[in-house]
Short mmCIF file of C-alpha atoms in Angstrom, two decimals:
data_model
loop_
_atom_site.label_atom_id
_atom_site.label_comp_id
_atom_site.label_asym_id
_atom_site.label_seq_id
_atom_site.Cartn_x
_atom_site.Cartn_y
_atom_site.Cartn_z
CA MET P 287 -37.11 -25.86 23.94
CA PRO P 288 -38.40 -22.39 24.32
CA SER P 289 -39.03 -20.31 21.03
CA PHE P 290 -36.56 -17.61 19.61
CA ALA P 291 -37.78 -14.21 18.65
CA PRO P 292 -39.08 -14.02 15.23
CA THR P 293 -36.83 -10.89 14.46
CA ILE P 294 -33.78 -12.79 15.25
CA LEU P 295 -34.78 -15.77 13.30
CA ASP P 296 -35.48 -13.59 10.38
CA THR P 297 -32.04 -11.96 10.49
CA PRO P 298 -29.31 -13.42 8.24
CA ASP P 299 -26.46 -15.34 9.72
CA PRO P 300 -23.06 -13.32 10.17
CA ALA P 301 -21.54 -13.08 6.78
CA ILE P 302 -17.89 -13.16 7.38
CA PRO P 303 -17.86 -16.40 9.53
CA THR P 304 -19.93 -18.06 6.72
CA VAL P 305 -17.08 -17.53 4.03
CA ARG P 306 -14.35 -18.37 6.40
CA ALA P 307 -16.19 -21.60 7.04
CA TRP P 308 -16.11 -22.35 3.36
CA ALA P 309 -12.23 -21.47 3.31
CA ALA P 310 -11.68 -24.25 6.00
CA ARG P 311 -12.29 -26.70 3.09
CA TYR P 312 -9.54 -25.00 0.97
CA HIS P 313 -6.86 -27.50 -0.27
CA GLY P 314 -3.95 -25.13 -0.42
CA ARG P 315 -2.84 -25.91 -3.94
CA ASN P 316 -2.98 -22.17 -4.94
CA GLY P 317 -0.74 -21.13 -2.05
CA PRO P 318 -1.86 -19.18 1.01
CA ALA P 319 -5.40 -18.11 1.14
CA LEU P 320 -6.04 -14.53 0.05
CA ASP P 321 -8.64 -13.17 2.67
CA LEU P 322 -10.50 -10.11 1.10
CA THR P 323 -13.67 -10.53 3.35
CA GLN P 324 -13.56 -8.25 6.37
CA ALA P 325 -12.52 -4.70 5.95
CA VAL P 326 -9.36 -4.54 8.18
CA PRO P 327 -6.35 -2.29 8.04
CA GLY P 328 -3.61 -4.33 6.12
CA TYR P 329 -0.87 -2.68 8.18
CA PRO P 330 -0.05 -2.47 11.86
CA PRO P 331 -0.95 0.63 14.13
CA HIS P 332 1.57 3.18 14.90
CA PRO P 333 4.17 1.88 17.36
CA GLU P 334 3.67 5.01 19.72
CA LEU P 335 -0.07 4.37 19.63
CA LEU P 336 0.49 0.67 20.57
CA SER P 337 2.77 1.85 23.47
CA ARG P 338 0.12 4.33 24.98
CA LEU P 339 -2.50 1.69 24.59
CA ALA P 340 -0.56 -0.74 26.58
CA GLU P 341 0.14 1.98 29.21
CA ALA P 342 -3.63 3.07 29.49
CA ALA P 343 -4.77 -0.60 29.50
CA GLY P 344 -2.61 -1.04 32.67
CA SER P 345 -3.78 2.23 34.44
CA ARG P 346 -6.04 2.34 37.47
CA ASP P 347 -8.10 5.19 35.78
CA ALA P 348 -8.87 3.14 32.60
CA ALA P 349 -10.28 0.35 34.83
CA GLY P 350 -13.11 2.44 36.21
CA TYR P 351 -16.30 3.61 34.65
CA GLY P 352 -16.20 6.81 32.62
CA PRO P 353 -18.77 9.18 31.47
CA ILE P 354 -21.40 7.39 29.35
CA ALA P 355 -20.98 9.77 26.36
CA GLY P 356 -17.19 9.10 26.44
CA ASP P 357 -14.07 10.89 27.94
CA PRO P 358 -14.11 14.40 27.33
CA VAL P 359 -10.38 14.30 25.93
CA LEU P 360 -11.53 12.13 23.02
CA ARG P 361 -14.88 13.97 22.55
CA GLU P 362 -12.97 17.38 22.20
CA ALA P 363 -10.37 15.89 20.12
CA LEU P 364 -12.96 14.46 17.47
CA ALA P 365 -14.99 17.66 17.54
CA GLY P 366 -11.87 19.56 16.64
CA ASP P 367 -10.81 17.13 13.90
CA ALA P 368 -14.18 17.14 12.36
CA VAL P 369 -14.38 21.06 12.23
CA ARG P 370 -11.01 20.99 10.46
CA PHE P 371 -12.01 18.44 8.06
CA TYR P 372 -15.53 19.58 7.34
CA GLY P 373 -15.80 23.20 8.54
CA GLY P 374 -18.69 24.43 10.33
CA ASP P 375 -19.33 24.38 14.15
CA ILE P 376 -19.25 21.14 16.22
CA SER P 377 -18.77 21.30 19.97
CA ALA P 378 -17.58 18.38 22.17
CA GLY P 379 -21.08 18.30 23.65
CA GLU P 380 -22.41 17.18 20.38
CA VAL P 381 -20.02 14.18 20.25
CA ALA P 382 -20.84 10.78 21.82
CA ILE P 383 -18.17 7.91 21.79
CA THR P 384 -19.51 4.48 21.22
CA ALA P 385 -18.16 0.95 21.60
CA GLY P 386 -17.71 0.76 17.68
CA CYS P 387 -19.56 2.23 14.82
CA ASN P 388 -21.85 -0.82 14.42
CA LEU P 389 -23.17 0.18 17.98
CA ALA P 390 -23.29 3.71 16.97
CA PHE P 391 -25.69 3.12 14.35
CA ALA P 392 -27.81 0.47 16.33
CA MET P 393 -28.27 3.09 19.20
CA ALA P 394 -29.02 5.84 16.59
CA ALA P 395 -31.51 3.66 15.12
CA LYS P 396 -33.39 3.20 18.43
CA VAL P 397 -33.52 6.98 18.74
CA VAL P 398 -35.16 7.88 15.65
CA ALA P 399 -37.31 4.62 14.80
CA ALA P 400 -39.58 2.25 16.57
CA PRO P 401 -40.78 -1.25 15.62
CA GLY P 402 -42.98 -1.02 12.53
CA ASP P 403 -41.27 2.15 11.23
CA ASN P 404 -38.93 2.08 8.22
CA MET P 405 -35.65 3.60 7.23
CA LEU P 406 -34.51 4.08 3.56
CA VAL P 407 -31.28 2.14 2.96
CA PRO P 408 -29.49 2.39 -0.40
CA THR P 409 -28.65 -1.13 -1.93
CA PRO P 410 -26.24 -2.76 -2.00
CA TRP P 411 -26.23 -2.01 1.66
CA TYR P 412 -23.83 -2.92 4.50
CA PHE P 413 -25.35 -6.12 5.76
CA ASN P 414 -24.91 -5.19 9.50
CA HIS P 415 -27.06 -2.23 8.96
CA GLN P 416 -29.83 -4.32 7.74
CA MET P 417 -29.48 -7.00 10.34
CA THR P 418 -29.51 -4.32 13.12
CA LEU P 419 -32.84 -2.82 11.78
CA ASN P 420 -34.24 -6.38 11.28
CA MET P 421 -33.70 -7.33 14.84
CA ALA P 422 -35.23 -4.09 16.01
CA GLY P 423 -38.36 -4.57 14.00
CA ILE P 424 -37.74 -1.68 11.75
CA GLU P 425 -37.90 -2.13 7.96
CA ALA P 426 -34.80 -1.54 5.88
CA ARG P 427 -36.50 -0.22 2.85
CA PRO P 428 -34.33 -0.68 -0.23
CA LEU P 429 -33.38 2.28 -2.32
CA PRO P 430 -31.91 0.54 -5.42
CA CYS P 431 -28.78 1.90 -6.79
CA ARG P 432 -27.61 1.18 -10.44
CA ALA P 433 -24.10 0.25 -11.41
CA GLU P 434 -24.42 2.38 -14.64
CA GLU P 435 -24.87 5.33 -12.22
CA GLY P 436 -22.02 4.27 -10.06
CA PHE P 437 -24.14 2.92 -7.18
CA VAL P 438 -24.84 6.48 -6.12
CA PRO P 439 -28.44 6.82 -4.90
CA ASP P 440 -30.98 9.10 -6.46
CA PRO P 441 -32.77 11.62 -4.33
CA ALA P 442 -35.82 11.44 -6.54
CA ARG P 443 -36.03 7.88 -6.33
CA ALA P 444 -35.77 8.06 -2.57
CA ALA P 445 -38.62 10.74 -2.34
CA ALA P 446 -40.91 8.18 -4.06
CA LEU P 447 -40.34 5.63 -1.34
CA ILE P 448 -40.96 7.87 1.69
CA ASP P 449 -44.10 7.33 3.46
CA GLY P 450 -45.96 7.92 6.79
CA ARG P 451 -43.72 5.31 8.58
CA THR P 452 -40.29 6.54 7.30
CA ARG P 453 -38.15 7.93 10.03
CA ALA P 454 -34.68 8.29 8.42
CA ILE P 455 -32.54 7.91 5.36
CA LEU P 456 -29.30 6.29 5.75
CA LEU P 457 -26.36 7.03 3.45
CA VAL P 458 -22.84 5.54 3.72
CA THR P 459 -19.98 7.32 1.96
CA PRO P 460 -17.42 6.11 0.99
CA ASN P 461 -19.81 3.34 0.48
CA ASN P 462 -19.42 -0.25 1.98
CA PRO P 463 -19.70 -2.42 -0.15
CA THR P 464 -19.07 -0.64 -3.48
CA GLY P 465 -16.56 1.92 -2.47
CA ALA P 466 -18.64 4.64 -4.25
CA VAL P 467 -17.99 8.30 -3.01
CA TYR P 468 -21.24 10.45 -3.03
CA SER P 469 -20.68 13.92 -4.13
CA ALA P 470 -21.33 16.96 -2.06
CA GLU P 471 -24.31 17.79 -4.18
CA VAL P 472 -25.83 14.43 -3.82
CA ILE P 473 -25.32 14.51 -0.04
CA ARG P 474 -26.84 18.00 0.13
CA ALA P 475 -29.87 16.90 -1.94
CA PHE P 476 -30.56 14.07 0.57
CA ALA P 477 -30.18 16.45 3.59
CA GLU P 478 -32.72 18.83 1.82
CA LEU P 479 -35.09 15.91 1.25
CA ALA P 480 -35.01 14.71 4.73
CA ARG P 481 -35.57 18.20 5.91
CA ARG P 482 -38.50 18.82 3.74
CA ARG P 483 -40.15 15.51 4.82
CA GLY P 484 -39.38 15.90 8.49
CA ILE P 485 -37.21 12.84 8.87
CA TRP P 486 -33.52 12.25 9.93
CA LEU P 487 -30.60 11.93 7.63
CA ILE P 488 -28.18 9.37 9.20
CA LEU P 489 -24.60 9.76 7.48
CA ASP P 490 -22.08 7.07 8.15
CA GLU P 491 -18.60 8.23 7.00
CA THR P 492 -16.65 5.39 8.46
CA TYR P 493 -14.13 5.52 5.57
CA ARG P 494 -13.79 9.29 5.29
CA ASP P 495 -10.16 9.41 6.38
CA PHE P 496 -9.20 7.48 3.12
CA LEU P 497 -10.62 10.11 0.69
CA THR P 498 -8.04 11.76 -1.36
CA GLU P 499 -7.47 15.54 -0.86
CA ALA P 500 -9.45 16.32 -3.99
CA GLU P 501 -12.52 14.79 -2.33
CA SER P 502 -12.30 16.62 0.99
CA PRO P 503 -14.22 18.07 2.51
CA PRO P 504 -16.85 15.77 1.19
CA HIS P 505 -19.79 18.01 2.04
CA ALA P 506 -20.63 21.27 3.80
CA LEU P 507 -23.60 20.11 5.99
CA PHE P 508 -22.06 21.22 9.31
CA SER P 509 -21.84 24.68 7.96
CA ASP P 510 -25.53 24.98 7.82
CA PRO P 511 -26.52 26.51 11.33
CA ALA P 512 -29.59 24.07 11.07
CA TRP P 513 -27.60 20.94 10.96
CA ARG P 514 -28.42 19.97 14.32
CA ASP P 515 -32.11 19.73 13.61
CA GLY P 516 -31.84 16.55 11.29
CA LEU P 517 -28.29 15.24 10.77
CA VAL P 518 -26.86 12.32 12.77
CA HIS P 519 -23.23 11.54 11.72
CA LEU P 520 -21.40 8.35 12.29
CA TYR P 521 -17.65 7.81 12.57
CA SER P 522 -15.33 5.05 13.10
CA PHE P 523 -11.71 5.29 14.56
CA SER P 524 -11.02 1.73 13.65
CA LYS P 525 -9.74 1.94 10.19
CA ALA P 526 -7.91 5.29 10.45
CA TYR P 527 -5.90 4.26 13.47
CA CYS P 528 -5.93 0.39 12.76
CA VAL P 529 -7.60 -0.33 16.13
CA PRO P 530 -10.82 -2.26 15.19
CA GLY P 531 -10.25 -4.55 18.16
CA HIS P 532 -10.65 -1.60 20.62
CA ARG P 533 -14.09 -0.75 19.18
CA LEU P 534 -14.39 2.95 18.98
CA GLY P 535 -17.00 4.85 16.99
CA ALA P 536 -18.73 7.92 17.48
CA VAL P 537 -22.11 9.92 16.82
CA ILE P 538 -22.14 13.63 16.00
CA ALA P 539 -25.45 15.14 16.62
CA GLY P 540 -27.23 17.93 18.11
CA GLU P 541 -27.72 18.17 22.00
CA ALA P 542 -31.37 17.39 21.59
CA PHE P 543 -30.49 14.05 19.80
CA GLN P 544 -27.68 13.51 22.41
CA ARG P 545 -30.20 13.62 25.25
CA GLN P 546 -32.17 10.77 23.84
CA LEU P 547 -29.08 8.91 22.61
CA ALA P 548 -27.90 8.84 26.31
CA LYS P 549 -30.75 6.55 27.23
CA ALA P 550 -29.60 3.81 24.72
CA ILE P 551 -25.84 4.40 25.59
CA ASP P 552 -26.56 3.98 29.39
CA SER P 553 -28.46 0.65 28.60
CA LEU P 554 -26.41 -0.83 25.90
CA GLN P 555 -22.73 0.19 26.72
CA ILE P 556 -22.54 2.28 29.98
CA CYS P 557 -19.32 3.75 28.72
CA PRO P 558 -16.93 2.93 25.89
CA ALA P 559 -13.76 1.17 26.74
CA ARG P 560 -11.36 3.78 28.50
CA ALA P 561 -7.84 2.77 27.49
CA GLY P 562 -8.57 2.95 23.72
CA GLN P 563 -10.14 6.44 24.32
CA GLN P 564 -7.22 7.86 26.03
CA ALA P 565 -4.65 6.55 23.40
CA VAL P 566 -6.71 7.68 20.40
CA ALA P 567 -7.40 11.08 21.83
CA TRP P 568 -3.64 11.58 21.66
CA ALA P 569 -3.43 10.19 18.15
CA VAL P 570 -6.07 12.34 16.55
CA GLU P 571 -3.74 15.29 16.31
CA ALA P 572 -0.24 13.50 16.72
CA LEU P 573 -0.71 11.01 13.86
CA ARG P 574 -2.31 13.36 11.34
CA ASP P 575 0.57 12.96 8.95
CA TRP P 576 0.71 9.06 9.58
CA ARG P 577 -3.03 8.92 8.55
CA ALA P 578 -2.10 10.83 5.36
CA GLY P 579 0.42 8.30 4.68
CA ASN P 580 -1.99 5.57 5.17
CA ARG P 581 -4.27 7.17 2.35
CA ALA P 582 -1.32 6.99 0.03
CA ILE P 583 -1.08 3.09 0.91
CA MET P 584 -4.76 2.59 0.27
CA ALA P 585 -4.45 4.46 -3.13
CA GLU P 586 -1.53 2.24 -4.14
CA ARG P 587 -3.56 -0.81 -3.26
CA ALA P 588 -6.60 0.41 -5.16
CA ALA P 589 -4.31 1.04 -8.36
CA ALA P 590 -2.96 -2.61 -7.74
CA CYS P 591 -6.41 -4.06 -7.77
CA ARG P 592 -7.41 -2.13 -10.59
CA ALA P 593 -4.44 -3.10 -12.58
CA ALA P 594 -5.08 -6.90 -11.79
CA LEU P 595 -8.81 -6.77 -12.83
CA ASP P 596 -8.22 -4.79 -16.03
CA ASP P 597 -11.03 -6.94 -17.86
CA GLY P 598 -13.59 -4.13 -17.06
CA SER P 599 -15.34 -6.10 -14.31
CA ILE P 600 -15.00 -3.36 -11.62
CA ASP P 601 -18.29 -1.70 -11.39
CA ALA P 602 -17.32 0.42 -8.47
CA MET P 603 -14.29 1.20 -6.39
CA GLY P 604 -13.37 3.37 -3.45
CA SER P 605 -11.49 3.66 -0.14
CA TYR P 606 -11.40 0.08 0.77
CA PHE P 607 -13.52 -2.05 -1.70
CA ALA P 608 -13.93 -3.12 -5.22
CA TYR P 609 -17.38 -4.17 -6.24
CA VAL P 610 -16.70 -6.72 -9.17
CA ARG P 611 -19.20 -7.86 -11.68
CA LEU P 612 -19.26 -11.80 -12.35
CA PRO P 613 -18.75 -12.72 -15.71
CA ASP P 614 -21.34 -14.37 -17.92
CA GLY P 615 -21.60 -18.13 -17.38
CA ALA P 616 -20.36 -17.92 -13.73
CA PRO P 617 -22.80 -19.03 -11.03
CA GLU P 618 -24.79 -16.71 -8.78
CA ALA P 619 -22.67 -14.66 -6.38
CA GLU P 620 -23.08 -17.02 -3.24
CA ARG P 621 -22.25 -20.13 -5.13
CA ALA P 622 -19.35 -18.34 -6.89
CA ALA P 623 -17.88 -16.98 -3.60
CA GLU P 624 -17.91 -20.53 -2.19
CA ILE P 625 -16.36 -21.97 -5.23
CA LEU P 626 -13.50 -19.37 -4.96
CA ALA P 627 -12.94 -19.86 -1.33
CA VAL P 628 -13.00 -23.56 -1.52
CA GLU P 629 -11.18 -24.17 -4.84
CA LYS P 630 -9.04 -20.97 -5.36
CA GLY P 631 -8.42 -19.85 -1.78
CA LEU P 632 -9.83 -16.34 -2.51
CA LEU P 633 -12.21 -15.21 0.13
CA CYS P 634 -14.61 -12.41 -0.78
CA LEU P 635 -18.15 -11.67 -0.08
CA PRO P 636 -21.00 -12.33 -2.43
CA GLY P 637 -23.18 -9.59 -3.45
CA SER P 638 -26.26 -11.36 -2.32
CA PHE P 639 -25.21 -10.63 1.28
CA PHE P 640 -25.60 -6.89 0.63
CA GLY P 641 -29.38 -6.87 -0.26
CA PRO P 642 -31.64 -7.55 -3.13
CA GLY P 643 -30.53 -7.59 -6.71
CA GLN P 644 -26.95 -8.08 -6.05
CA GLU P 645 -26.55 -11.75 -7.19
CA ARG P 646 -24.02 -10.91 -9.92
CA HIS P 647 -21.40 -9.08 -7.84
CA LEU P 648 -18.66 -9.78 -5.48
CA ARG P 649 -17.07 -7.52 -2.86
CA LEU P 650 -13.43 -7.55 -2.62
CA ALA P 651 -11.77 -5.59 0.37
CA PHE P 652 -8.54 -4.88 -1.37
CA ALA P 653 -7.37 -2.85 1.55
CA ASN P 654 -6.56 -5.96 3.35
CA ALA P 655 -3.72 -7.14 1.11
CA GLU P 656 -0.39 -5.75 -0.19
CA ALA P 657 -0.10 -4.96 -4.01
CA GLU P 658 1.94 -8.31 -4.51
CA ARG P 659 -0.88 -10.29 -3.34
CA LEU P 660 -3.43 -8.47 -5.21
CA ALA P 661 -1.60 -9.41 -8.35
CA GLU P 662 -2.84 -12.99 -7.70
CA LEU P 663 -6.41 -12.14 -8.65
CA PRO P 664 -6.32 -12.90 -12.11
CA VAL P 665 -5.21 -16.44 -11.42
CA ARG P 666 -7.40 -16.84 -8.46
CA LEU P 667 -10.50 -15.74 -10.53
CA ALA P 668 -9.62 -17.63 -13.71
CA GLY P 669 -12.14 -20.38 -14.81
CA LEU P 670 -15.01 -19.18 -12.61
CA ALA P 671 -17.25 -18.63 -15.59
CA ILE P 672 -17.10 -22.40 -16.43
CA SER P 673 -17.22 -23.60 -12.86
#
């Protein structure tokens, strides 16, 4: 049998299918399984958006190729929305639409780094980011974050890790897996560090639509006229519009970056799916109030999760996630998560899937479930310390 690439062999198996395979052994005695693995909107898309998606999917226009950087109508809509949200100056030409935000990151990584280079990634990290870098032969260099500091990365610690092969710093805020929200001051400090050291700052704000009003705008980077010289911004439409199956993300970056990104886009996606672009372009403005209502739903679910886990075990919580510390006496995270899936019908991800030093935590995607189901958490977690 021919051999496999060493980089793919060295990449972890997909996390969520692993946990769902454990859950296939669940006996059902605790009632229906409670799946808090994958971050998915726990409510349906707006009915008018569904109608427009159906109409666009049946159109002849959507069946053909489109511009590789995305349809102008969605690029213009996102540029305008980002300016309203962040301030500053962003043109449609500085927006590229991608087939999901995972692909946005994968293509951006190809633009900034080559095999043998490294990128600073705060830990705990989003496992797909590490997997993507590993497959590309790029080192995901861990930047450890501490529970006692709210899992917010320290720019001074990052500075000490940068070397001649470092090409970028990656930040994810609100964070996956911890939910931690980085302050404007922290984000600015990382932007200044990247600029001083001549490297890129890749800022993934997939969950920015679920920030509270008090937390927005989360930074002022786009108000700096020099933002195009070092900032790469990633965005996802999936959570805000409840359309993860339509795979729509975006890269906001200067035109010099976009010219290089076009090479990766043309090779890896050619163009994003057309129907989703057309429908979501309408939704950006039309569903502004609906999005605000969804923020309130998420806030209610966060409150329900916090009330259910009132034992002090939550080390961090944010837009979609609670990062929960295992009790003393419980097994390590992967074994604990398997026990919960098989014996308790609670599906969550072990911290060990999110990088080194995370063996005592679990990630709960509380946004998936209604408040009534989140109230089941104490019963599902009971007895774990003696299992």
